[in-house]
Amino acid sequence: MIVCVAVVGHQNNPLYIQSFTEADDALKLHHIVHCSLDVIGERVNNPKKSGPTLNETFLGLLYPTENYKVYGYLTNTKVKFIVVTTDLDVRDADVRNVIYGIQKELVQLQQDLKNIIADLNRPTPIFCCHFQLL
């Protein structure tokens, strides 16, 4: 089960973070998302040490914790999608499809609502009731 989804700009500015758990876990999930940015940065800066090649935008499993698995996706514009799941037996292909679906919906949202989301790399978060429905 997906417990948190985050969209992070190219300057590591959070554009959208949504946790799907109780309020007590939200802070922990935000911390996990921010820690995953270090892992993504390490993989981008040291491509020979990481598993998947940088031609592949899906970074796969970033790291597991005791209760969660954290997956990442890096777009061509360096926008990062991070998904945290509690399902420890989830397949990479399933998470990849979910992240691709999120990206597809975000691109569609950008096309439909150009006045609301003009630039994914702006320093302020995304606030849009349509995006919450994803």
XYZ file of C-alpha atoms in Angstrom, residues 6-94:
89
model
C 6.086 13.366 -3.160
C 7.009 15.591 -6.095
C 10.257 17.473 -5.545
C 11.688 20.207 -7.775
C 15.139 20.258 -9.323
C 16.483 22.345 -6.431
C 15.106 19.801 -3.920
C 12.206 22.088 -3.110
C 9.071 20.122 -2.185
C 6.306 20.805 -4.676
C 3.825 18.249 -3.383
C 3.928 15.846 -0.442
C 0.900 13.785 0.487
C 0.813 11.080 3.120
C -2.067 8.648 3.275
C -1.716 7.654 6.929
C -2.515 9.077 10.319
C -1.152 12.483 11.237
C 1.401 10.918 13.603
C 3.173 9.181 10.716
C 3.150 12.196 8.402
C 6.257 13.773 9.921
C 8.131 10.473 9.749
C 7.190 10.066 6.082
C 8.296 13.625 5.301
C 11.638 12.793 6.885
C 11.914 9.617 4.786
C 11.181 11.637 1.630
C 13.864 14.174 2.461
C 16.387 11.420 3.239
C 15.644 9.839 -0.128
C 16.796 13.043 -1.838
C 20.311 12.285 -0.609
C 20.117 8.805 -2.113
C 18.898 10.199 -5.438
C 21.693 12.769 -5.435
C 24.251 10.054 -4.741
C 22.964 7.912 -7.591
C 22.943 10.825 -10.017
C 26.437 11.969 -9.063
C 27.937 8.438 -8.943
C 26.267 6.564 -11.818
C 28.822 3.718 -11.839
C 28.008 2.771 -8.247
C 24.245 2.609 -8.731
C 22.325 -0.275 -10.252
C 20.132 1.181 -13.018
C 21.659 3.398 -15.664
C 20.751 7.058 -15.750
C 19.121 6.549 -19.142
C 16.396 4.825 -17.166
C 14.423 7.505 -15.321
C 12.942 5.016 -12.853
C 15.564 4.702 -10.127
C 13.918 1.716 -8.486
C 14.250 0.939 -4.818
C 16.153 3.765 -3.165
C 16.330 2.137 0.247
C 14.242 -0.035 2.534
C 13.452 0.768 6.152
C 11.998 -1.514 8.769
C 8.416 -0.689 7.775
C 8.691 0.982 4.379
C 10.237 0.763 0.942
C 11.155 3.988 -0.854
C 11.161 4.242 -4.661
C 12.299 7.075 -6.878
C 11.877 8.473 -10.365
C 13.879 11.308 -11.925
C 12.539 13.253 -14.905
C 14.613 14.865 -17.638
C 14.109 18.223 -15.939
C 15.427 16.809 -12.621
C 12.003 16.765 -10.978
C 11.849 13.840 -8.571
C 8.896 11.592 -7.807
C 9.171 9.622 -4.570
C 6.795 6.873 -3.496
C 6.847 5.274 -0.040
C 5.064 1.952 0.356
C 4.364 -0.401 3.261
C 4.134 -3.437 0.994
C 7.517 -5.092 1.421
C 6.800 -7.612 -1.383
C 5.903 -5.057 -4.059
C 7.422 -5.504 -7.521
C 9.457 -2.740 -9.148
C 7.285 -2.959 -12.269
C 4.161 -2.164 -10.248
